[in-house]
Short mmCIF file of C-alpha atoms in Angstrom, two decimals:
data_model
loop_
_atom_site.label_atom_id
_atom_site.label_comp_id
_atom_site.label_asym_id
_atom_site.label_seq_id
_atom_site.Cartn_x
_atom_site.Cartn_y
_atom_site.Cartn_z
CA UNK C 1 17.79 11.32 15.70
CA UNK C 2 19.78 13.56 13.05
CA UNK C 3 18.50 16.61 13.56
CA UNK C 4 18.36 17.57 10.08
CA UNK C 5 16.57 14.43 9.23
CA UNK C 6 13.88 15.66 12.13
CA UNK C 7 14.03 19.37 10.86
CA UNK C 8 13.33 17.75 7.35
CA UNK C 9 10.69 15.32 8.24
CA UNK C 10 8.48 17.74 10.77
CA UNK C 11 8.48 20.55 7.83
CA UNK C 12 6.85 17.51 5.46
CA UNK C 13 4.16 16.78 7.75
CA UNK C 14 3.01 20.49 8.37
CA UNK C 15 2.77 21.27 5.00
CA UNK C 16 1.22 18.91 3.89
CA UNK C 17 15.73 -6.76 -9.69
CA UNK C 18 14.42 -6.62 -13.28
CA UNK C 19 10.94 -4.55 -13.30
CA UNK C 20 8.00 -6.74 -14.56
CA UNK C 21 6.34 -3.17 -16.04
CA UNK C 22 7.69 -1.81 -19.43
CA UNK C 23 8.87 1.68 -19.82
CA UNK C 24 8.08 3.58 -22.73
CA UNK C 25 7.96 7.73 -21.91
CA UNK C 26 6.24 10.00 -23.61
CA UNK C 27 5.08 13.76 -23.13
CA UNK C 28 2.60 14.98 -20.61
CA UNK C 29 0.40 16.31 -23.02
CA UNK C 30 -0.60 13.55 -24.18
CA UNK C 31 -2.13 11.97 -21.32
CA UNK C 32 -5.87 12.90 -22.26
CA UNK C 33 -5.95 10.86 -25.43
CA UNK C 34 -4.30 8.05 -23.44
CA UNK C 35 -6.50 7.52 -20.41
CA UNK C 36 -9.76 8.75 -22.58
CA UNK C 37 -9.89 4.70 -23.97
CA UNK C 38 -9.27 3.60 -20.30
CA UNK C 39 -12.73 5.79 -19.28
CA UNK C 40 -14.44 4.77 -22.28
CA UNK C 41 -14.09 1.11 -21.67
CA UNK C 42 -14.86 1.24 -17.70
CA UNK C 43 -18.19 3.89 -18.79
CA UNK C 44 -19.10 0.90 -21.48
CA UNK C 45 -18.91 -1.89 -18.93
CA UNK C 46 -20.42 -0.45 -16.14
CA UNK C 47 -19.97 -1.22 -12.37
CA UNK C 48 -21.46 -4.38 -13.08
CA UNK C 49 -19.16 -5.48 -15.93
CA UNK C 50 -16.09 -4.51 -13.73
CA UNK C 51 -17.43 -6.60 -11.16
CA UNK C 52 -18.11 -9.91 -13.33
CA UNK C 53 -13.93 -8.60 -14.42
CA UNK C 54 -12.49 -9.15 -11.08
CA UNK C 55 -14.74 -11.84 -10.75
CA UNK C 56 -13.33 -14.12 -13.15
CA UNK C 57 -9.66 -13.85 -11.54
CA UNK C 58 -9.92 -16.70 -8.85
CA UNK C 59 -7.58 -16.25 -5.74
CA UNK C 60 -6.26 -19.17 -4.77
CA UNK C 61 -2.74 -20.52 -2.87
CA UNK C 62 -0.64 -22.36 -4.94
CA UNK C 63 1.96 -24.06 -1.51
CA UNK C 64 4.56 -25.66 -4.50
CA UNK C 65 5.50 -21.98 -5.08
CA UNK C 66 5.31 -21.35 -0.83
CA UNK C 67 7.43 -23.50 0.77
CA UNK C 68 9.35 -21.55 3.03
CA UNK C 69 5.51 -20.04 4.32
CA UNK C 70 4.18 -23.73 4.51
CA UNK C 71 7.68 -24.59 6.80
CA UNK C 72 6.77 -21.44 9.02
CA UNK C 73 2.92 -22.23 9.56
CA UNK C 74 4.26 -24.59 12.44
CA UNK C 75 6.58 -22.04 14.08
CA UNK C 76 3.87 -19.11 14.99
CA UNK C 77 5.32 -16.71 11.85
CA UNK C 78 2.33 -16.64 9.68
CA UNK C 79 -0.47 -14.41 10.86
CA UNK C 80 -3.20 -16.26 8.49
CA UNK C 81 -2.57 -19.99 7.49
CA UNK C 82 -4.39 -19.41 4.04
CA UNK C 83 -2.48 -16.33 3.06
CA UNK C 84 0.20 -17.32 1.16
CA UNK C 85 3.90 -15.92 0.63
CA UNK C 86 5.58 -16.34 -2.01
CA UNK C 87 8.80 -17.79 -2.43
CA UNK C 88 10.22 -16.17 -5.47
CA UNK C 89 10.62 -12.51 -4.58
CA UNK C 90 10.11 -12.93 -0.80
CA UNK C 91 12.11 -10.34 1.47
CA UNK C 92 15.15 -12.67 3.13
CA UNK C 93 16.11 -11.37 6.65
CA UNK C 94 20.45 -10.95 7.50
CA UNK C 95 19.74 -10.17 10.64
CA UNK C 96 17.96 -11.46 13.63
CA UNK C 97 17.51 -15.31 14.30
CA UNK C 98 15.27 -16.41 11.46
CA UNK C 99 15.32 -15.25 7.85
CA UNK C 100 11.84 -15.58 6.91
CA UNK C 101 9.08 -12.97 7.21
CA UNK C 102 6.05 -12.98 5.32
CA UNK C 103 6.82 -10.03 3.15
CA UNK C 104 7.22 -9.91 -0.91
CA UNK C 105 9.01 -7.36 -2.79
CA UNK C 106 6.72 -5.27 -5.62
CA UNK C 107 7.28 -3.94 -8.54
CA UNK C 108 5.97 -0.56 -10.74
CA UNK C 109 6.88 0.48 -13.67
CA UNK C 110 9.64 3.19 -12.69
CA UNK C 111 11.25 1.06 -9.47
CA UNK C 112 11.56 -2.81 -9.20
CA UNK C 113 11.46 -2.54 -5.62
CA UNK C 114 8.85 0.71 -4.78
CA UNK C 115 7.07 -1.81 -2.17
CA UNK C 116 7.29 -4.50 0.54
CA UNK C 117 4.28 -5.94 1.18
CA UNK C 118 3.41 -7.43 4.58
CA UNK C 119 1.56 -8.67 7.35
CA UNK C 120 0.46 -6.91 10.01
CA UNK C 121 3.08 -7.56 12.64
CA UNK C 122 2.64 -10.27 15.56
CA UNK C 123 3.84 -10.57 18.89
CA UNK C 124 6.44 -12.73 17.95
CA UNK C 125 7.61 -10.58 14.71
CA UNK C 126 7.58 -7.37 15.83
CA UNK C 127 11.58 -7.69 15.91
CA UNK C 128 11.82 -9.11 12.53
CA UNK C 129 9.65 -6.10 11.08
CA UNK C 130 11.85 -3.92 12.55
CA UNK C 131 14.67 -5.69 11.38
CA UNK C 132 13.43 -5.84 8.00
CA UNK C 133 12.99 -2.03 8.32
CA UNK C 134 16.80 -1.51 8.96
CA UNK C 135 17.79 -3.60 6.63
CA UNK C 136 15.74 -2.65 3.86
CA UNK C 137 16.85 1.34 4.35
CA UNK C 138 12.99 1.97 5.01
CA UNK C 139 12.02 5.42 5.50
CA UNK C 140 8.27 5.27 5.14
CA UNK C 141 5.84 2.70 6.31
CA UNK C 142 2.24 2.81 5.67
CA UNK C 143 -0.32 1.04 7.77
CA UNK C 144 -4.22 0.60 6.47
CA UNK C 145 -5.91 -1.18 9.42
CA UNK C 146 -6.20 -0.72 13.27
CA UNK C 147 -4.81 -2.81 15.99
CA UNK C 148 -8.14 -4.07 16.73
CA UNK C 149 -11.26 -4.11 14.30
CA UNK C 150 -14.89 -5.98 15.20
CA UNK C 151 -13.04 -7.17 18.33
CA UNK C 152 -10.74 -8.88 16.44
CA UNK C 153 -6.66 -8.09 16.57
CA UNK C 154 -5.23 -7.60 13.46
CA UNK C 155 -1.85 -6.04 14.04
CA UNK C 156 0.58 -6.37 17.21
CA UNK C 157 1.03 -2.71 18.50
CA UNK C 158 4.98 -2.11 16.78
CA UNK C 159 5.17 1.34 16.99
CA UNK C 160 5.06 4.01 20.10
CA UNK C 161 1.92 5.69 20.93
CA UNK C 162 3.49 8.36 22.82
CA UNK C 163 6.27 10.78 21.62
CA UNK C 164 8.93 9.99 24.20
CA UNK C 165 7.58 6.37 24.55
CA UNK C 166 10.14 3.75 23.46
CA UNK C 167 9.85 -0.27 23.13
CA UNK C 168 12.00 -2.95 23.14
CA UNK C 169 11.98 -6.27 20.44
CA UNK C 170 14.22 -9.41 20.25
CA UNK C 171 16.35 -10.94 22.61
CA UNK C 172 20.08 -11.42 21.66
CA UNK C 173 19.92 -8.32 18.95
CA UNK C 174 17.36 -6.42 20.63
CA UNK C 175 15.99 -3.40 18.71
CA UNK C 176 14.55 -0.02 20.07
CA UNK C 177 11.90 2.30 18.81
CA UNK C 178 11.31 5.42 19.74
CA UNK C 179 8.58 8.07 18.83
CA UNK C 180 10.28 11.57 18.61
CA UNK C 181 7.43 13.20 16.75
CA UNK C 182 3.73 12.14 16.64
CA UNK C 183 1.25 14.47 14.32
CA UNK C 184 -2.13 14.50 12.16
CA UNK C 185 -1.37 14.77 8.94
CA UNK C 186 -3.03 18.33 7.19
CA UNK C 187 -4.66 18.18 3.59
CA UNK C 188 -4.58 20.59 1.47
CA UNK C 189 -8.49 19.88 0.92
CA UNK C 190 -10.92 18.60 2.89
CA UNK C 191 -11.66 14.64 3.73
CA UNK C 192 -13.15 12.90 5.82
CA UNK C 193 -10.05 10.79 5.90
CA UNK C 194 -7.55 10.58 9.30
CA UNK C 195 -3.69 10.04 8.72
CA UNK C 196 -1.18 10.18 12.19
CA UNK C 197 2.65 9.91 11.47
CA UNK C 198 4.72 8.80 13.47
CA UNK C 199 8.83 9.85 13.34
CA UNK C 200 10.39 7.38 15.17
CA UNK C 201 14.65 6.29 15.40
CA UNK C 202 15.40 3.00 16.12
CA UNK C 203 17.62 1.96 17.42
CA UNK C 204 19.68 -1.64 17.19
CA UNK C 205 23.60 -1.83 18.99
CA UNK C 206 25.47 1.62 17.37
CA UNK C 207 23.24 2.04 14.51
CA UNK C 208 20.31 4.38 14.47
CA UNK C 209 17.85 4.79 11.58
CA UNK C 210 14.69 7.37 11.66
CA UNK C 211 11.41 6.04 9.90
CA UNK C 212 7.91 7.85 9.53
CA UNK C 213 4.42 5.96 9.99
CA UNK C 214 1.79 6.88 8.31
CA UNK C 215 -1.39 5.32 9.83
CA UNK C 216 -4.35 5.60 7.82
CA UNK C 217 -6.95 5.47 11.14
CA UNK C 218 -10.42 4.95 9.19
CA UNK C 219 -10.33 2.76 6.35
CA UNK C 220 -12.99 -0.13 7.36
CA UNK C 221 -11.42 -3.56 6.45
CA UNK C 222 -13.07 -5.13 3.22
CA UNK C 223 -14.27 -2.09 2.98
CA UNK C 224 -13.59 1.50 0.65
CA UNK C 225 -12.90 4.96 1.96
CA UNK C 226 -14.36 7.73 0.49
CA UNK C 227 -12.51 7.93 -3.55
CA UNK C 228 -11.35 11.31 -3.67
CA UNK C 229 -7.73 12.50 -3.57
CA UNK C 230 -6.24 11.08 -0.76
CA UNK C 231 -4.99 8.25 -1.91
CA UNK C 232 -3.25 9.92 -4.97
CA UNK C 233 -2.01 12.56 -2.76
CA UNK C 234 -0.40 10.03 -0.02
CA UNK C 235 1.54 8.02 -2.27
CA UNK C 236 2.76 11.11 -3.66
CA UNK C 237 4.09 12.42 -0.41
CA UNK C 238 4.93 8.39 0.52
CA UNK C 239 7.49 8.53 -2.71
CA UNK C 240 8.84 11.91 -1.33
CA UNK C 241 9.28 10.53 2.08
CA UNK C 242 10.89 7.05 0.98
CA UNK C 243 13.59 8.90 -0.98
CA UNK C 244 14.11 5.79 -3.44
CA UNK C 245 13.59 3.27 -0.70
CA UNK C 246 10.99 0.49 -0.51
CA UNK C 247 7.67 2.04 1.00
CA UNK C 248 6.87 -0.81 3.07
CA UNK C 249 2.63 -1.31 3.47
CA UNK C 250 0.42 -3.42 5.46
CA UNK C 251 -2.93 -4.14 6.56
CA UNK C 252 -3.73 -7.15 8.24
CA UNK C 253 -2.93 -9.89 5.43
CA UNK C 254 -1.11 -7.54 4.22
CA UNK C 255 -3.21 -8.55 0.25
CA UNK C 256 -6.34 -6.72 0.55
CA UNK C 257 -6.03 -2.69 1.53
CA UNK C 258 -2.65 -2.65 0.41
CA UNK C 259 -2.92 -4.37 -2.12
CA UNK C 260 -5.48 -1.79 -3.27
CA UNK C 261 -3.16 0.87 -2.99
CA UNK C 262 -0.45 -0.57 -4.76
CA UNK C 263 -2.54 -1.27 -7.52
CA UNK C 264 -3.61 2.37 -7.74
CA UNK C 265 0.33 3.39 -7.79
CA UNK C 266 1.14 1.03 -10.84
CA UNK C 267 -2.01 2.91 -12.82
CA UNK C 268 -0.24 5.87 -11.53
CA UNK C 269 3.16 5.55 -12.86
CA UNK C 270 1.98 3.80 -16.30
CA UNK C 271 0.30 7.33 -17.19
CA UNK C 272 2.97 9.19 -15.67
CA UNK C 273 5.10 6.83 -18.00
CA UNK C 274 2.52 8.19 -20.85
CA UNK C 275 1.64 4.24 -21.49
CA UNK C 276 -2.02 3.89 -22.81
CA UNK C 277 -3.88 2.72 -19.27
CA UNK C 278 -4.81 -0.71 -19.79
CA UNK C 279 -8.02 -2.12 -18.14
CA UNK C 280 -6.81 -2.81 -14.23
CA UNK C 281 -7.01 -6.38 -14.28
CA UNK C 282 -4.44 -6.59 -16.28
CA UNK C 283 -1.76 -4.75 -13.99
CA UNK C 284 -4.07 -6.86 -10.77
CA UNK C 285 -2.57 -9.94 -12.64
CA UNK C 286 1.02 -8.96 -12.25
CA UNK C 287 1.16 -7.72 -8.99
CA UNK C 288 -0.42 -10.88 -7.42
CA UNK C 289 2.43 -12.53 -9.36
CA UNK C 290 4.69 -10.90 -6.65
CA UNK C 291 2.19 -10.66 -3.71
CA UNK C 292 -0.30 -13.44 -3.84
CA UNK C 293 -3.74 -12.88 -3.59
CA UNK C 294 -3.25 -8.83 -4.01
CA UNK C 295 -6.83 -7.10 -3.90
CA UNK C 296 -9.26 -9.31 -2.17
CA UNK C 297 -12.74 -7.31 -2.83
CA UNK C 298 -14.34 -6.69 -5.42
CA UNK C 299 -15.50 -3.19 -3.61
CA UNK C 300 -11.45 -2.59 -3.24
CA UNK C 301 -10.66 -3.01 -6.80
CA UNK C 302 -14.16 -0.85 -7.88
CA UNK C 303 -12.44 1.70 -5.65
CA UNK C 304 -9.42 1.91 -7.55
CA UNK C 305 -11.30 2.82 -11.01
CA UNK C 306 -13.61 5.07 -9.11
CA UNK C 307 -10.81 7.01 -7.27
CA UNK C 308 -8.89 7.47 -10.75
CA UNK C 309 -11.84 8.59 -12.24
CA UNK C 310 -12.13 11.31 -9.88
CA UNK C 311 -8.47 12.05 -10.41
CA UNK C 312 -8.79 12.28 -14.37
CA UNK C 313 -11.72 14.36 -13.89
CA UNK C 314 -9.58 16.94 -11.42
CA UNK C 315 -7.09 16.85 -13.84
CA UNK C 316 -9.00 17.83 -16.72
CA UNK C 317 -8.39 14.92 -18.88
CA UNK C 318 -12.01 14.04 -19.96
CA UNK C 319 -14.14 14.82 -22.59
CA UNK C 320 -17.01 17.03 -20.66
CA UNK C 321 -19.51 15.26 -23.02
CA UNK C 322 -19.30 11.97 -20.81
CA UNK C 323 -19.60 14.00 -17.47
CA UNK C 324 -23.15 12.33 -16.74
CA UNK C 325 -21.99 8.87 -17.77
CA UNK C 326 -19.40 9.33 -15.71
CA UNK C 327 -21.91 10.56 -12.60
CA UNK C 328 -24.33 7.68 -13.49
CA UNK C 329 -21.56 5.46 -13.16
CA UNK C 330 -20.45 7.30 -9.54
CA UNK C 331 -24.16 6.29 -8.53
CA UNK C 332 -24.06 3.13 -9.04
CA UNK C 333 -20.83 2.50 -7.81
CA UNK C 334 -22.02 4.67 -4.56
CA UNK C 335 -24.87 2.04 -4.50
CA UNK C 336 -22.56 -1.24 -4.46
CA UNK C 337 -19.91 0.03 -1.91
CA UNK C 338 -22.43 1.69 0.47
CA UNK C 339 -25.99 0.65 -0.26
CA UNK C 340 -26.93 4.15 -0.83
#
């Protein structure tokens, strides 16, 4: 590994195509006035308007615009047979035997490319994540479910679980991964939330490459962490650590957690922008345009408005006067996700 890369990378984790968004900046201080219609809108409908929202966006697999997934559903490539990949912006392996993997390019408003969205990895793609992962220039990966989950597998173990451990993918261009640094990532406030990284170089003929994991350990599948900061806060340090480079993310499906996330990041960046925040199912709509099916719960994409909420609240963007609307609406939203 380069050592400055290492030096570089262990100091982060102690301290804590044509775009399909618009661009149109404008100053910071104007943020307020732009999300206040956003919170406004979300207070008027209510958990249970938001709910009837998402709702009324069937998901659905439409196999003329999946051909090259419907070819590979044969061949032991696909981890679910009814989650689709689309053809149009679909990441194309040059190396390895096969060029498919079920993995889509997505966009945000400031980067055409911010994310590849995939599948968990099987036994019999491990290589071609890996591949993707040199290929791609990928310096962060971030992975939302566990190897197992209610007895069930839903990822291939890809990565090292020991610093020092290494393993071995592919035959004829067989690829190496090593863990050189394995830590718990430190918040600067507290959470109930659990984050590892793993640093690892891998390795493939001459070239080397390092890559850092972050595994979030304890978010329950079809389910919602806590909405507080964290999520804000990791794709934050996720853009520091890709350096321009695709983030690559994946759950299981690879449509459903991450999705979620991704979501949250294109609400991000369209304030950041200083666009007026339209309602989410708007922005839902494009991204399953790249990555079909994107947000499968309606508890995920509740999440999403709850955890901004908290943000523009933190960030002092709301009138206080709606304070208690915006705690009845925490309530109820408590009550849908959690029963409680």
């Amino acid at each position: 590994m380069d050592e400055k890369r290492e030096r570089m990378l262990k100091s982060t984790i102690t301290q804590s195509n044509i775009n399909t968004f618009a661009v149109s900046p404008c100053f910071s201080k104007e943020k307020a006035s732009l999300v206040r219609p956003f919170v406004e809108l979300i207070l008027q409908k209510r958990v249970s308007g938001i709910i009837t929202d998402f709702r009324s966006h069937k998901r659905g697999n439409d196999y003329s615009k999946m051909t090259e997934f419907v070819a590979q559903n044969s061949l032991g490539r696909n981890r679910y047979k009814d989650v689709g990949c689309l053809d149009n912006n679909r990441v194309i392996l040059q190396m390895g035997p096969v060029a498919y993997i079920h993995a889509n390019y997505v966009s945000t408003p400031n980067n055409s490319k911010k994310f590849i969205c995939t599948q968990g990895p099987m036994d019999s793609t491990c290589a071609d994540f890996w591949y993707m992962i040199l290929q791609e220039n990928v310096n962060a990966i971030l992975m939302l479910c566990n190897y197992i989950e209610t007895g069930a597998t839903k990822c291939a173990q890809y990565i090292p679980i020991e610093v020092g451990q290494s393993l071995k993918f592919g035959n004829d261009q067989e690829i190496t991964v090593t863990a050189k640094l394995i830590e718990t990532y430190k918040f600067p406030f507290k959470t109930n939330v659990r984050i590892q990284i793993t640093v690892c170089e891998i390795q493939l003929g001459s070239r080397t490459h390092t890559c850092a994991q972050y595994h979030w350990l304890n978010w329950p599948d079809r389910g919602v962490p806590e909405a507080d900061m964290v999520p804000i806060h990791l794709l934050k340090q996720l853009e520091n650590e890709a350096n321009g480079t695709p983030i690559v993310v994946h759950c299981s499906a690879g449509i459903g957690r991450s999705g979620t996330i991704i979501l949250l990041q294109v609400a991000l960046e369209i304030i950041r922008i200083g666009q007026r925040l339209n309602p989410l199912d708007h922005y839902m709509t494009i991204i399953r345009q790249q990555r079909n099916n994107s947000v499968q719960t309606e508890h995920q994409y509740l999440y999403v408005h709850q955890v901004l909420l908290f943000y523009f609240k933190q960030k002092g963007y709301l009138d206080p006067a709606i304070l208690s609307r915006l705690e009845q609406f925490k309530k109820d939203y408590l009550k849908v996700t959690t029963g409680f």
